[in-house]
Coordinates of C-alpha atoms in Angstrom, one line a residue:
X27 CA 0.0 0.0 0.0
X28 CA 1.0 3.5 -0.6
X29 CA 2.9 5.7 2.2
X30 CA 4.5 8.6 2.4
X31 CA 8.0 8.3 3.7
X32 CA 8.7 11.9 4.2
X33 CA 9.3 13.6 7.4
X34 CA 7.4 16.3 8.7
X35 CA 9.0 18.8 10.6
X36 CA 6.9 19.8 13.9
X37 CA 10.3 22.3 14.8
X38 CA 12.6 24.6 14.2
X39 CA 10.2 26.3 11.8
X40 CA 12.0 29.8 11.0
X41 CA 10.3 33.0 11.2
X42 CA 10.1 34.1 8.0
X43 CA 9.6 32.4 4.1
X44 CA 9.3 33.8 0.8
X45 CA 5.9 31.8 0.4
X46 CA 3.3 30.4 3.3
X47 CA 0.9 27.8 1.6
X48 CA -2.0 27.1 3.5
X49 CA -2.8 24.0 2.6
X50 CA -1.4 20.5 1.4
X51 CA -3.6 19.1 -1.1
X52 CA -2.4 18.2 -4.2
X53 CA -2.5 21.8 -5.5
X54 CA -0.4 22.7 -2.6
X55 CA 2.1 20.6 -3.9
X56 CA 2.5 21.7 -7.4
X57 CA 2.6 25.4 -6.4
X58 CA 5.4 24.6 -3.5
X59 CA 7.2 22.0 -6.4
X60 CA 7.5 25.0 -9.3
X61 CA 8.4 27.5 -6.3
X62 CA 10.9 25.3 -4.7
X63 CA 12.7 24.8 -7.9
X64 CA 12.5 28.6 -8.5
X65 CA 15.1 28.9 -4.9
X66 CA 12.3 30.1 -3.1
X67 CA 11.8 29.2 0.6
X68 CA 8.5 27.8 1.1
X69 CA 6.5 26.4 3.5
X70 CA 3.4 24.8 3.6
X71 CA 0.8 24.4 7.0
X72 CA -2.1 21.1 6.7
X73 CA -4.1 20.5 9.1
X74 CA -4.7 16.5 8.8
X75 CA -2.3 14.4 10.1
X76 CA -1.1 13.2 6.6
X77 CA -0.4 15.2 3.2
X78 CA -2.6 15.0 0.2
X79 CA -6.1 16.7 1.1
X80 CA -8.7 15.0 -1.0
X81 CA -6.5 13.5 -3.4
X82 CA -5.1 10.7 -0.9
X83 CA -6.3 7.1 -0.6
X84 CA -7.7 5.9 2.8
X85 CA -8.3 2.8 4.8
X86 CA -12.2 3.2 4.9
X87 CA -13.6 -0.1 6.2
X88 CA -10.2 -0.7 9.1
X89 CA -11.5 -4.9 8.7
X90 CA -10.2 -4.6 5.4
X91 CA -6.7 -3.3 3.6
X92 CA -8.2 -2.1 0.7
X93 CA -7.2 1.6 -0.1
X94 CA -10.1 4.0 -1.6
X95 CA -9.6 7.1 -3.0
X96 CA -12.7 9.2 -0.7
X97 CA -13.4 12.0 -2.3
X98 CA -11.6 12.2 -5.7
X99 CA -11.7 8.8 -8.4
X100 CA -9.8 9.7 -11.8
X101 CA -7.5 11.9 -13.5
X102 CA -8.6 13.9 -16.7
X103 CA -7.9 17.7 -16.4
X104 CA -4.0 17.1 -15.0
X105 CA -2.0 18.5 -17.9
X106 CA 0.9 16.8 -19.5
X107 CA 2.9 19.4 -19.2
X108 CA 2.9 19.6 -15.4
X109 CA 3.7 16.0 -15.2
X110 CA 6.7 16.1 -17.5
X111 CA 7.8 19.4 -15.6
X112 CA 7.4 18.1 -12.2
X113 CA 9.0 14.5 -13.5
X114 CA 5.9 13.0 -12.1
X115 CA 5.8 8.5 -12.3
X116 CA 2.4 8.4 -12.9
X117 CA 0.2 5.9 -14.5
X118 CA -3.5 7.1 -15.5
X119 CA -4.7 3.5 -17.5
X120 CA -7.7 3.8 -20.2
X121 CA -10.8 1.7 -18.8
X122 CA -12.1 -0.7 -21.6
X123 CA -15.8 0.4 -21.0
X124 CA -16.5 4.0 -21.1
X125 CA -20.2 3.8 -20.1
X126 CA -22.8 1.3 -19.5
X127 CA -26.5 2.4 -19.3
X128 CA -28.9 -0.2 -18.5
X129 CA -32.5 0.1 -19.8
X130 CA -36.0 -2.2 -20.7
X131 CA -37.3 -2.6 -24.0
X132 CA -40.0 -4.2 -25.2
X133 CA -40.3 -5.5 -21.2
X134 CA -36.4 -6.6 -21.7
X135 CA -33.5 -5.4 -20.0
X136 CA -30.9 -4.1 -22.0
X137 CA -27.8 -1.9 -21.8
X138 CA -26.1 0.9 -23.9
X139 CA -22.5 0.0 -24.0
X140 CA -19.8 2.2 -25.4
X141 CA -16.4 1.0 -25.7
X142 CA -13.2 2.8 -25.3
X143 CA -11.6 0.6 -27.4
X144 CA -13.8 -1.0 -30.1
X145 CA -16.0 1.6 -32.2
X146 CA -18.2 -1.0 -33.9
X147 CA -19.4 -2.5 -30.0
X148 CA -20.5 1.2 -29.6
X149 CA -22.4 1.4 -33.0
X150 CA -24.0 -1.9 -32.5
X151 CA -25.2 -1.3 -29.3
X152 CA -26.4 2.2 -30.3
X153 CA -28.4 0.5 -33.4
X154 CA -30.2 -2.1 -30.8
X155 CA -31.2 1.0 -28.6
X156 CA -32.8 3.4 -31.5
X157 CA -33.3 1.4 -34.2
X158 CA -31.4 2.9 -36.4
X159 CA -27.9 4.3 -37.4
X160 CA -27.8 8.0 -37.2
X161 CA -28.0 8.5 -33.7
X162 CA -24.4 6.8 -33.1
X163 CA -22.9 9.5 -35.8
X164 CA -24.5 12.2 -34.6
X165 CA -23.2 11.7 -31.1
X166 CA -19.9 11.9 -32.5
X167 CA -20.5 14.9 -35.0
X168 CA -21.8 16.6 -31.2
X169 CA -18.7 15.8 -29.1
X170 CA -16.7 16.5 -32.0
X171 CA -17.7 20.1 -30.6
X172 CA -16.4 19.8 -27.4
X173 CA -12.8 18.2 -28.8
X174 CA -12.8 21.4 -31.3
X175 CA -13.2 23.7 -28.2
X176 CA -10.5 21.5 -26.0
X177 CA -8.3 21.8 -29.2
X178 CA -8.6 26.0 -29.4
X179 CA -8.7 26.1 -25.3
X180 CA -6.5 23.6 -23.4
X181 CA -3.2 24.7 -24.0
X182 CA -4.2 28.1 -22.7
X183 CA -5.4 26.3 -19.2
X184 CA -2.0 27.2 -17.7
X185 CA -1.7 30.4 -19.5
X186 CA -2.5 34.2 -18.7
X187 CA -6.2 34.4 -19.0
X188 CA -7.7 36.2 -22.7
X189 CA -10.7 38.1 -23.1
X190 CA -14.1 36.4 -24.2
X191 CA -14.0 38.4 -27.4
X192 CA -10.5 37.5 -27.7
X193 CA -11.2 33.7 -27.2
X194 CA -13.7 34.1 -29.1
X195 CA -11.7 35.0 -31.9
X196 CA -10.1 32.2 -32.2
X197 CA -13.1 30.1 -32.7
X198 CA -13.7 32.4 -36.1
X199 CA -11.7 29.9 -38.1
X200 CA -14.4 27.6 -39.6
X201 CA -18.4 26.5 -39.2
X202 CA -17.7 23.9 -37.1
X203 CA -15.4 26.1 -34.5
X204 CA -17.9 28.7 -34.9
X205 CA -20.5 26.0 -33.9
X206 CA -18.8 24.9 -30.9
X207 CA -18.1 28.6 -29.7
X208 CA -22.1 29.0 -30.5
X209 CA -23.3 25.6 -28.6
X210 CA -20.4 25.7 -25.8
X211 CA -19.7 29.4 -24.8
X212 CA -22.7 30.9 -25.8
X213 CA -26.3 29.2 -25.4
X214 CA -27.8 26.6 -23.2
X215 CA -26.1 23.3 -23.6
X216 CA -29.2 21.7 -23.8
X217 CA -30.1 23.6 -27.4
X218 CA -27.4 21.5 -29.1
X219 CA -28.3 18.1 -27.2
X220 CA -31.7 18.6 -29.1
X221 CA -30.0 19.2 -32.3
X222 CA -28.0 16.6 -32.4
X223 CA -29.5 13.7 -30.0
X224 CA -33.0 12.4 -30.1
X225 CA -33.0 9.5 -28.3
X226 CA -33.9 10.4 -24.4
X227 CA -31.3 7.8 -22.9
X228 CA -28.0 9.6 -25.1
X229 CA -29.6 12.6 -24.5
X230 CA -29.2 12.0 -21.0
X231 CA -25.9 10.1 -21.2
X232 CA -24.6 13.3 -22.3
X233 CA -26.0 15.1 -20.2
X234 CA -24.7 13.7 -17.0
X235 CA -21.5 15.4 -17.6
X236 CA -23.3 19.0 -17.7
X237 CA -24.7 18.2 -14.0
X238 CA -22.0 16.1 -11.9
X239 CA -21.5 18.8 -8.8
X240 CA -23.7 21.1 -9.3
X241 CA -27.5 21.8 -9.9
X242 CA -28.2 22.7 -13.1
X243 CA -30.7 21.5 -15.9
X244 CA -30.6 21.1 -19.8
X245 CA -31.7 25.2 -20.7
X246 CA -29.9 27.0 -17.6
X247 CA -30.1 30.3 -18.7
X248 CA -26.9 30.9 -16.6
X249 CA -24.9 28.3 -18.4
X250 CA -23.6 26.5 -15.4
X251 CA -24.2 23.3 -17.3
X252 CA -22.3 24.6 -20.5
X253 CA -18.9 25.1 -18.4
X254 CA -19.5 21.9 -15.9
X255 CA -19.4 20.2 -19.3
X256 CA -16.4 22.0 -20.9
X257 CA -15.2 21.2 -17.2
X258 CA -15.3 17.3 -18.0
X259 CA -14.4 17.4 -21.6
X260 CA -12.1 19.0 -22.3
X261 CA -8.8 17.7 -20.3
X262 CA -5.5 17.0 -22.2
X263 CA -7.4 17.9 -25.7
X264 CA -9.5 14.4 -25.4
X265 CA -11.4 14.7 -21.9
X266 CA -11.3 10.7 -21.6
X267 CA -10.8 10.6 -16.9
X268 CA -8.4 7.8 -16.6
X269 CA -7.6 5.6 -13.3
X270 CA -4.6 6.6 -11.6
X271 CA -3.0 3.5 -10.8
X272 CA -2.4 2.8 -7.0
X273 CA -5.5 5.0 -6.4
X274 CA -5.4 9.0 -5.9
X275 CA -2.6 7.8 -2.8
X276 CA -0.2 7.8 -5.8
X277 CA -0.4 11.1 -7.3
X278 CA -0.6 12.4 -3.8
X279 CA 2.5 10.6 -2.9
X280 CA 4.5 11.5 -5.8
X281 CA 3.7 15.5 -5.6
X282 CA 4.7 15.2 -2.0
X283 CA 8.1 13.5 -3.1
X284 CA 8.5 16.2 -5.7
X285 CA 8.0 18.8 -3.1
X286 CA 9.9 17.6 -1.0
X287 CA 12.8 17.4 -3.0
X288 CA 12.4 21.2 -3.9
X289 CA 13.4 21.8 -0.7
X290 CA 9.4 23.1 0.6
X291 CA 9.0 22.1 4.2
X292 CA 5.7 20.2 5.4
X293 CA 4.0 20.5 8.8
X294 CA 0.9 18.5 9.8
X295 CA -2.0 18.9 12.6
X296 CA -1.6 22.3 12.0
X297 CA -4.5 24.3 13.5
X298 CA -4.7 28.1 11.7
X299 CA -5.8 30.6 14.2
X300 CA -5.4 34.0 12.1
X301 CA -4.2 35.3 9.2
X302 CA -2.7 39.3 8.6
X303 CA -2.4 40.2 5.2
X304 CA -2.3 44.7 5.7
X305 CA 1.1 44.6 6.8
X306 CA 4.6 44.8 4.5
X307 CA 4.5 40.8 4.9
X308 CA 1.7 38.1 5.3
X309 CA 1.5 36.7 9.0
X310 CA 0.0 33.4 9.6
X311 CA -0.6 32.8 13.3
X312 CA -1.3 28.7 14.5
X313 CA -0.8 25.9 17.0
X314 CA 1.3 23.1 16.4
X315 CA 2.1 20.4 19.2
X316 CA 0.1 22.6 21.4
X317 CA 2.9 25.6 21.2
X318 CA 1.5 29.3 19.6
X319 CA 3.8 29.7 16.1
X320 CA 4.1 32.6 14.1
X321 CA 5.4 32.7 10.7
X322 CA 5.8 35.9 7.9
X323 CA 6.4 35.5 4.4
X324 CA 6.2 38.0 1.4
X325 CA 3.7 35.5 -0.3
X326 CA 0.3 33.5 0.5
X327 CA -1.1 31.2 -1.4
X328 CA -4.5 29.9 -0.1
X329 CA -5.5 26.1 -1.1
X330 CA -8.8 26.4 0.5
X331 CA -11.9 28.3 -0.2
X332 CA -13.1 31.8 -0.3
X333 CA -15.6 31.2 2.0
X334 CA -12.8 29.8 4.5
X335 CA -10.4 32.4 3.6
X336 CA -13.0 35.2 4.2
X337 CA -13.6 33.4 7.7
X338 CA -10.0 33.9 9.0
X339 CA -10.3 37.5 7.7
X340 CA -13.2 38.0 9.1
X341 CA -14.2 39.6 5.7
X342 CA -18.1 39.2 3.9
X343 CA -18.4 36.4 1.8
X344 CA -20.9 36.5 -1.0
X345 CA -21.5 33.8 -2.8
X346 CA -23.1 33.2 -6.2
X347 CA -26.3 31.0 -6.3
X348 CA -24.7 28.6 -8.7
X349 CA -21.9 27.7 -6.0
X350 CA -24.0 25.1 -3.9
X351 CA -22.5 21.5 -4.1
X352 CA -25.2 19.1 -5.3
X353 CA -23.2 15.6 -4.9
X354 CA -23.8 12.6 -2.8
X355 CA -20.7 10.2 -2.8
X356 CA -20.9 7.0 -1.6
X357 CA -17.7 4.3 -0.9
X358 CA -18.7 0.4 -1.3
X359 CA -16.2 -3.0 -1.1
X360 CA -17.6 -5.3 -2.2
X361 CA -17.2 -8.9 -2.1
X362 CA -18.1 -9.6 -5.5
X363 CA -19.8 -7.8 -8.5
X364 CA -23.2 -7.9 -9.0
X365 CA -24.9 -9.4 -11.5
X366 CA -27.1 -7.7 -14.2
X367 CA -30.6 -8.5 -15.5
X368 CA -29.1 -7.6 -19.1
X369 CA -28.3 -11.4 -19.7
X370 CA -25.9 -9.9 -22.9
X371 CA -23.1 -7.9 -20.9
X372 CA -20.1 -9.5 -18.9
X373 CA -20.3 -7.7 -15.2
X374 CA -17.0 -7.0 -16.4
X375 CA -17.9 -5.3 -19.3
X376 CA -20.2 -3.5 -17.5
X377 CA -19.0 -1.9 -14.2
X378 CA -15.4 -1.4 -15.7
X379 CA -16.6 1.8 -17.2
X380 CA -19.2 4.7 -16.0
X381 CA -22.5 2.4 -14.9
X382 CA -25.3 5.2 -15.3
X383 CA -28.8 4.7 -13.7
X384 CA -32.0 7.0 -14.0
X385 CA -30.1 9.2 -15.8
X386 CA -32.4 9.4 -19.0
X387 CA -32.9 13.5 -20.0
X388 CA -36.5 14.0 -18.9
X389 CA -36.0 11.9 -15.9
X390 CA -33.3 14.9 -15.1
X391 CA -35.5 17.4 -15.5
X392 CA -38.0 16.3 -13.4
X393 CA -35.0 15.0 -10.8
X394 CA -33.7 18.8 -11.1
X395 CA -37.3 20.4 -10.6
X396 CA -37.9 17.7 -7.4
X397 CA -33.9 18.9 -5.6
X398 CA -34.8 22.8 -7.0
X399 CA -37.7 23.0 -4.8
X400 CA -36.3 21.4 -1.3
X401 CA -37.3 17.5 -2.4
X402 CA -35.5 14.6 -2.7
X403 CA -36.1 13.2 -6.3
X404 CA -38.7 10.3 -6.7
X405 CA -36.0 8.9 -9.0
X406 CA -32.5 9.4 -8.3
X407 CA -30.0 9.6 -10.7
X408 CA -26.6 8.6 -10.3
X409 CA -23.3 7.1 -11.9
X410 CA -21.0 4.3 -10.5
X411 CA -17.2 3.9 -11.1
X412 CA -15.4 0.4 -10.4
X413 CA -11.5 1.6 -9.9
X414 CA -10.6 -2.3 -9.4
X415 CA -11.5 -3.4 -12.5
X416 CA -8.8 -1.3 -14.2
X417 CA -6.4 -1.0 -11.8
X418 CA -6.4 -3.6 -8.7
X419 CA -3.7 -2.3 -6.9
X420 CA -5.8 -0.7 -4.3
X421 CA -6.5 -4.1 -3.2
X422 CA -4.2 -6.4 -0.8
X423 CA -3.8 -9.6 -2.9
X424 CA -5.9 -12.1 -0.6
X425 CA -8.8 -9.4 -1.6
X426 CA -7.4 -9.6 -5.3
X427 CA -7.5 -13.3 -4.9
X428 CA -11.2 -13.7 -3.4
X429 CA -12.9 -11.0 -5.9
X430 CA -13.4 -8.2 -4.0
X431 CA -14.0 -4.7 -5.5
X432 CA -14.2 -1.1 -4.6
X433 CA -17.5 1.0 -6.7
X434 CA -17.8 4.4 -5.7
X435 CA -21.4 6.2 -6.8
X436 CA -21.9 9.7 -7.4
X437 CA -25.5 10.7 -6.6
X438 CA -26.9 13.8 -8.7
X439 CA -29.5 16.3 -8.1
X440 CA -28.7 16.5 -3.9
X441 CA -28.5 19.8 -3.6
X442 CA -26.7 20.9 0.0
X443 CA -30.0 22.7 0.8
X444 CA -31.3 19.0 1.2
X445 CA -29.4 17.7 3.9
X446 CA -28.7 20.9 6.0
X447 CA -31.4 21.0 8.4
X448 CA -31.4 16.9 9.3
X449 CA -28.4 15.7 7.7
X450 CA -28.7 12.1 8.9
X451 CA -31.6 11.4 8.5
X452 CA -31.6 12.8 5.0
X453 CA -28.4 10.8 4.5
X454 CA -29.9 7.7 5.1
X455 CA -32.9 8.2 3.4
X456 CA -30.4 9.1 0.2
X457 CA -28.3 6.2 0.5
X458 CA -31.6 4.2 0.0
X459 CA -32.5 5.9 -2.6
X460 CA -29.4 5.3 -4.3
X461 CA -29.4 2.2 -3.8
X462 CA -32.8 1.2 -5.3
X463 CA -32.1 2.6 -8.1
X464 CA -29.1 0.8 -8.4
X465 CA -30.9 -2.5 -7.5
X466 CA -33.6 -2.2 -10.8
X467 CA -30.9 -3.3 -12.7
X468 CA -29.6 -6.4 -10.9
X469 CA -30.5 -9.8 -9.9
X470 CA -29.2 -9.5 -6.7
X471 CA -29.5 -6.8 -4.4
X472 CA -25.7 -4.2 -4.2
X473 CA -26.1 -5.0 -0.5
X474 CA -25.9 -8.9 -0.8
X475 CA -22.6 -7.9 -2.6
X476 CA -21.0 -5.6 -0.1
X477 CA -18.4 -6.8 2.1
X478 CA -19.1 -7.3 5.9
X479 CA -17.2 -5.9 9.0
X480 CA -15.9 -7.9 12.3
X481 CA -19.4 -6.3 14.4
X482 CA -21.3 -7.3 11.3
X483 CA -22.2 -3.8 9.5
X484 CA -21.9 -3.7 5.9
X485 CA -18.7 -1.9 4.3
X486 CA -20.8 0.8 2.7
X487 CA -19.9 5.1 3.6
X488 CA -22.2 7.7 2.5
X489 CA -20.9 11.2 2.1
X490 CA -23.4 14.0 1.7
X491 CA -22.5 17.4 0.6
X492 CA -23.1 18.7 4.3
X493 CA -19.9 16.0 5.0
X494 CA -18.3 17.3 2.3
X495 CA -18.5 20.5 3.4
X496 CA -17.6 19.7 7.0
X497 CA -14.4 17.1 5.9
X498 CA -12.9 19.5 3.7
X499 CA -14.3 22.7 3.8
X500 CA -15.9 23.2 0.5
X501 CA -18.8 25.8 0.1
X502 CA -21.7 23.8 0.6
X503 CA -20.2 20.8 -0.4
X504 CA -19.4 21.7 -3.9
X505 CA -17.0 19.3 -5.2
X506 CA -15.0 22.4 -7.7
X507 CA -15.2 24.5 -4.4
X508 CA -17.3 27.3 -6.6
X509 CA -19.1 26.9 -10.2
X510 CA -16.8 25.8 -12.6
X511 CA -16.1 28.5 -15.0
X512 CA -15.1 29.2 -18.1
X513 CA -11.0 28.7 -19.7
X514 CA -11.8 32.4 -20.5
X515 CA -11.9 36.3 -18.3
X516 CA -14.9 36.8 -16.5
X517 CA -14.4 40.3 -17.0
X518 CA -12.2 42.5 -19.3
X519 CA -10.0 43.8 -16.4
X520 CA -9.4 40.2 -15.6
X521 CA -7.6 39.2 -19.2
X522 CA -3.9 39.3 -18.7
X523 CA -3.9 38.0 -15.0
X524 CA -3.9 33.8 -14.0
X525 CA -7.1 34.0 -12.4
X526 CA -5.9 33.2 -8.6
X527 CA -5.3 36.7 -7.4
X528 CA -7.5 38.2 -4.2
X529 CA -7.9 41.4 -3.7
X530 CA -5.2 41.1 -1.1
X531 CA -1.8 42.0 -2.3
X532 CA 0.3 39.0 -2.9
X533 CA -2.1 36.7 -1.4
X534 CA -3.6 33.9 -4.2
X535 CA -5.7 31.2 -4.3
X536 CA -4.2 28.0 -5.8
X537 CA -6.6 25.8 -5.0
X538 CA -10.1 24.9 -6.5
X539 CA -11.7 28.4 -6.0
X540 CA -9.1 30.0 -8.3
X541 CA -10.5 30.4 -12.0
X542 CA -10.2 27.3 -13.8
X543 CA -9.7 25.0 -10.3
X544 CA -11.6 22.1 -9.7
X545 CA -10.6 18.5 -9.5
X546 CA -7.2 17.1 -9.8
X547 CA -5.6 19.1 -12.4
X548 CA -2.8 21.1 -10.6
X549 CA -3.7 24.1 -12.8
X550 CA -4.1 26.2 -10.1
X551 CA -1.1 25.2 -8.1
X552 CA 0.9 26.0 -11.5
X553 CA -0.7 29.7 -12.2
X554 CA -0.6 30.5 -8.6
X555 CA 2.9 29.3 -9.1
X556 CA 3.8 31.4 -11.9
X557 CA 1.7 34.6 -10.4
X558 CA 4.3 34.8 -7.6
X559 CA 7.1 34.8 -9.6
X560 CA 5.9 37.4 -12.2
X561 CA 4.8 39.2 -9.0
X562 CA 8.3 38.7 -7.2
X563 CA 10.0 39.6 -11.2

């Protein structure tokens, strides 16, 4: 299993360091990596007793050594670059399957399979679903829009940000880069779904990637669904998320080896107390092994929230309505894999990609209207990933050996406002839920499957975005911290800047609340990175 075999100093902290980071996650680490390497002294304060924030991988059921990645599953959005830069030994393996969809027909069960690896499995599938041909091309002529827009957009990810009309501009090459700017950037995504799709189950398989996180439906005038979209498809030019082998435990252990060797000191169980930023320096005030510890530095780079930065400031926080998290997460080992009512698919075949249930378009409006107006939907839908059948791993090898698995499902439409008047009993009530929907589509209940602990409880964790909130401090338990937005300035005085300043002088955010944050990309670790030294230049 993975551990980190770094030493964290509790002493002999000095008084003073060109940068303070606030913060260890894997952000943190990229940020303290690139500044390390610049010769700056840097120093960075976590308040867990390990280093990784939500990208580390955890012994979640103690009975069993299996190592789950909690909050965070795979790796799309972490750029190429940064791992070459950072000389990162990391292994992010394709999954076979990319989605399974189960459905009846004709009083049949049956299942939408699309391969990662065999184009004519898709096709066929696709034909047995509609009937006919077209729909299968026309789902690739529609995310041929969203590779177009990775194509004029992703290098610029960990680059100064440009003006819309600037990055518009680039879009005026052709019709189809015009229509992507037009269907991506600029109206509902849900306008282009019903140009290209007509089939209600692609239209919501689609979909699902315009709602993960946040609450949001198909004609959102604000767009939140276009740039939670761009969000997931745009990563390394292709948007395919990948398994990071050894779980998220080894890209956290490999950033913290890279910092490390930068020469940026660590300290855990760090408990922030206060935070100055008027003066000529930054002055972070804490406890560590129960002694009062001051530190100054020049720079501050925040890898937490707004709202939590606003707290130690003791400064107004407003946030936007789109910010609320709308996520529940839940962790299941299992001691086998289920099996399916769709006699025609391999369990194999069909957990080792995205398994999507009551996710068909209408059904998501309705689920949307339900969470939108303080209901838990009658159907909830919800997507599950199986990390073991990829990469195993996570798994000691008498686990391997027996045919136990990890799932982890992601429940949509559970808005925070849900859960945070009565969050447990809300949280049970959503994990069974979940779970029947789940159970439509197999022969044998998901609980039958689940391993068992020593006093006999099953080895199932339910996270809400209320525990979210409360484990790691993200707004309402939004998992990108705020919206996600778009690869572009907000604002015109924005375009030239990397999107992590504050309106604090040489304090930045390079964490998920920075402009184009969210998940484990690292981007804002790097542009934080970079804003300090053309700060410092």
């Amino acid at each position: 299993m993975l551990t980190s075999n770094i030493e964290h100093p509790t002493s002999n902290l000095k008084s003073h360091y060109d940068v303070v980071i606030l913060g260890a996650g894997h952000n943190g680490l990229v940020a303290a990596t690139y500044l390390g390497r610049a010769g700056l002294s840097v120093l960075l304060l976590e308040k867990n007793d390990y280093i990784g924030g939500a990208t580390t991988s955890q012994k979640v059921f103690p009975d069993y050594d299996a190592r789950l990645s909690r909050y965070s599953y795979l790796v799309s959005l972490f750029p190429k670059k940064i791992i070459r830069e950072l000389g990162l030994n990391l292994e992010l393996r394709r999954r076979a399957t990319g989605s399974f969809t189960p459905y009846v027909k004709d009083g049949r069960h049956d299942g939408l399979l699309l391969s990662n690896v065999d184009d004519e499995t898709s096709e066929q599938s696709m034909f047995e679903l509609t009937g006919n041909r077209t729909e299968h091309e026309q789902m690739k002529r529609f995310y041929n829009l969203s590779r177009v827009f990775a194509e004029h957009s992703w290098d610029s990810m960990i680059e100064p940000l440009v003006a819309k009309e600037e990055f518009k501009r680039r879009f005026d090459l052709d019709d189809v880069s015009r229509e992507a700017w037009r269907s991506l950037a600029e109206e509902p995504l849900g306008y282009a779904i019903e140009r290209y799709l007509h089939d209600d189950v692609v239209r919501g398989l689609v979909f699902t990637d315009a709602k993960i996180g946040v609450l949001t439906y198909s004609n959102d005038r604000s767009l939140l669904q276009n740039r939670c979209f761009l969000y997931h498809l745009i990563g390394n030019k292709t948007g395919e998320w990948k398994v990071p082998v050894g779980g998220m435990g080894a890209v956290a252990r490999e950033l913290e080896e890279a910092a490390h060797k930068s020469g940026a000191e660590m300290v855990t169980n760090v408990r922030l107390l206060s935070l100055d930023v008027t003066g000529e320096t930054r002055t972070v005030e804490f406890d560590l092994d129960e002694k009062r510890q001051t530190v100054d530095a020049r720079f501050l780079l925040v890898n937490f929230g707004r709202n939590v930065l606003a707290k130690y400031l003791q400064s107004p926080y407003q946030p936007d309505d789109t910010d609320e998290g709308s996520v529940f997460k839940i962790n299941m080992l299992l001691r086998r894999l289920p099996k399916l009512k769709a006699k025609k698919y391999s369990a194999e075949e069909a957990w080792c990609g995205t398994f999507h249930s009551d996710e068909g378009y209408q059904q998501m409006n309705v689920s949307y209207d339900q969470a939108s107006k303080g209901r838990l939907p009658d159907k909830t839908p919800c997507e599950v990933y199986c990390h073991t059948l990829t990469d195993d791993s996570i798994l000691a090898p008498e686990l391997r050996e027996k045919g136990f698995h990890t799932m982890t499902l992601f429940g949509l439409d559970t808005p925070w406002r849900l859960f945070s008047r009565d969050n447990e009993t809300m949280r049970r009530e959503a994990e069974k839920k979940f779970l029947e929907s789940m159970n439509q589509w197999l022969e044998e209940p998901l609980e039958d499957c689940l391993a068992v602990a020593r006093d006999g409880s099953l080895c199932i964790e339910s996270k809400s975005p209320v525990d979210i909130e409360d484990a790691l401090g993200m707004y309402h338990g939004n998992i990108f911290q705020d919206a996600p937005t778009f690869p572009f300035a907000k604002a015109k005085e924005q375009a030239g800047t990397w999107g992590v300043e504050t309106e604090y002088e040489n304090v930045f955010l390079c964490g998920s609340s920075a402009q184009r944050g969210g998940a484990v990309s690292g981007i804002p670790g790097h542009n934080a990175a970079r804003a300090v030294l053309a700060t410092r230049s």
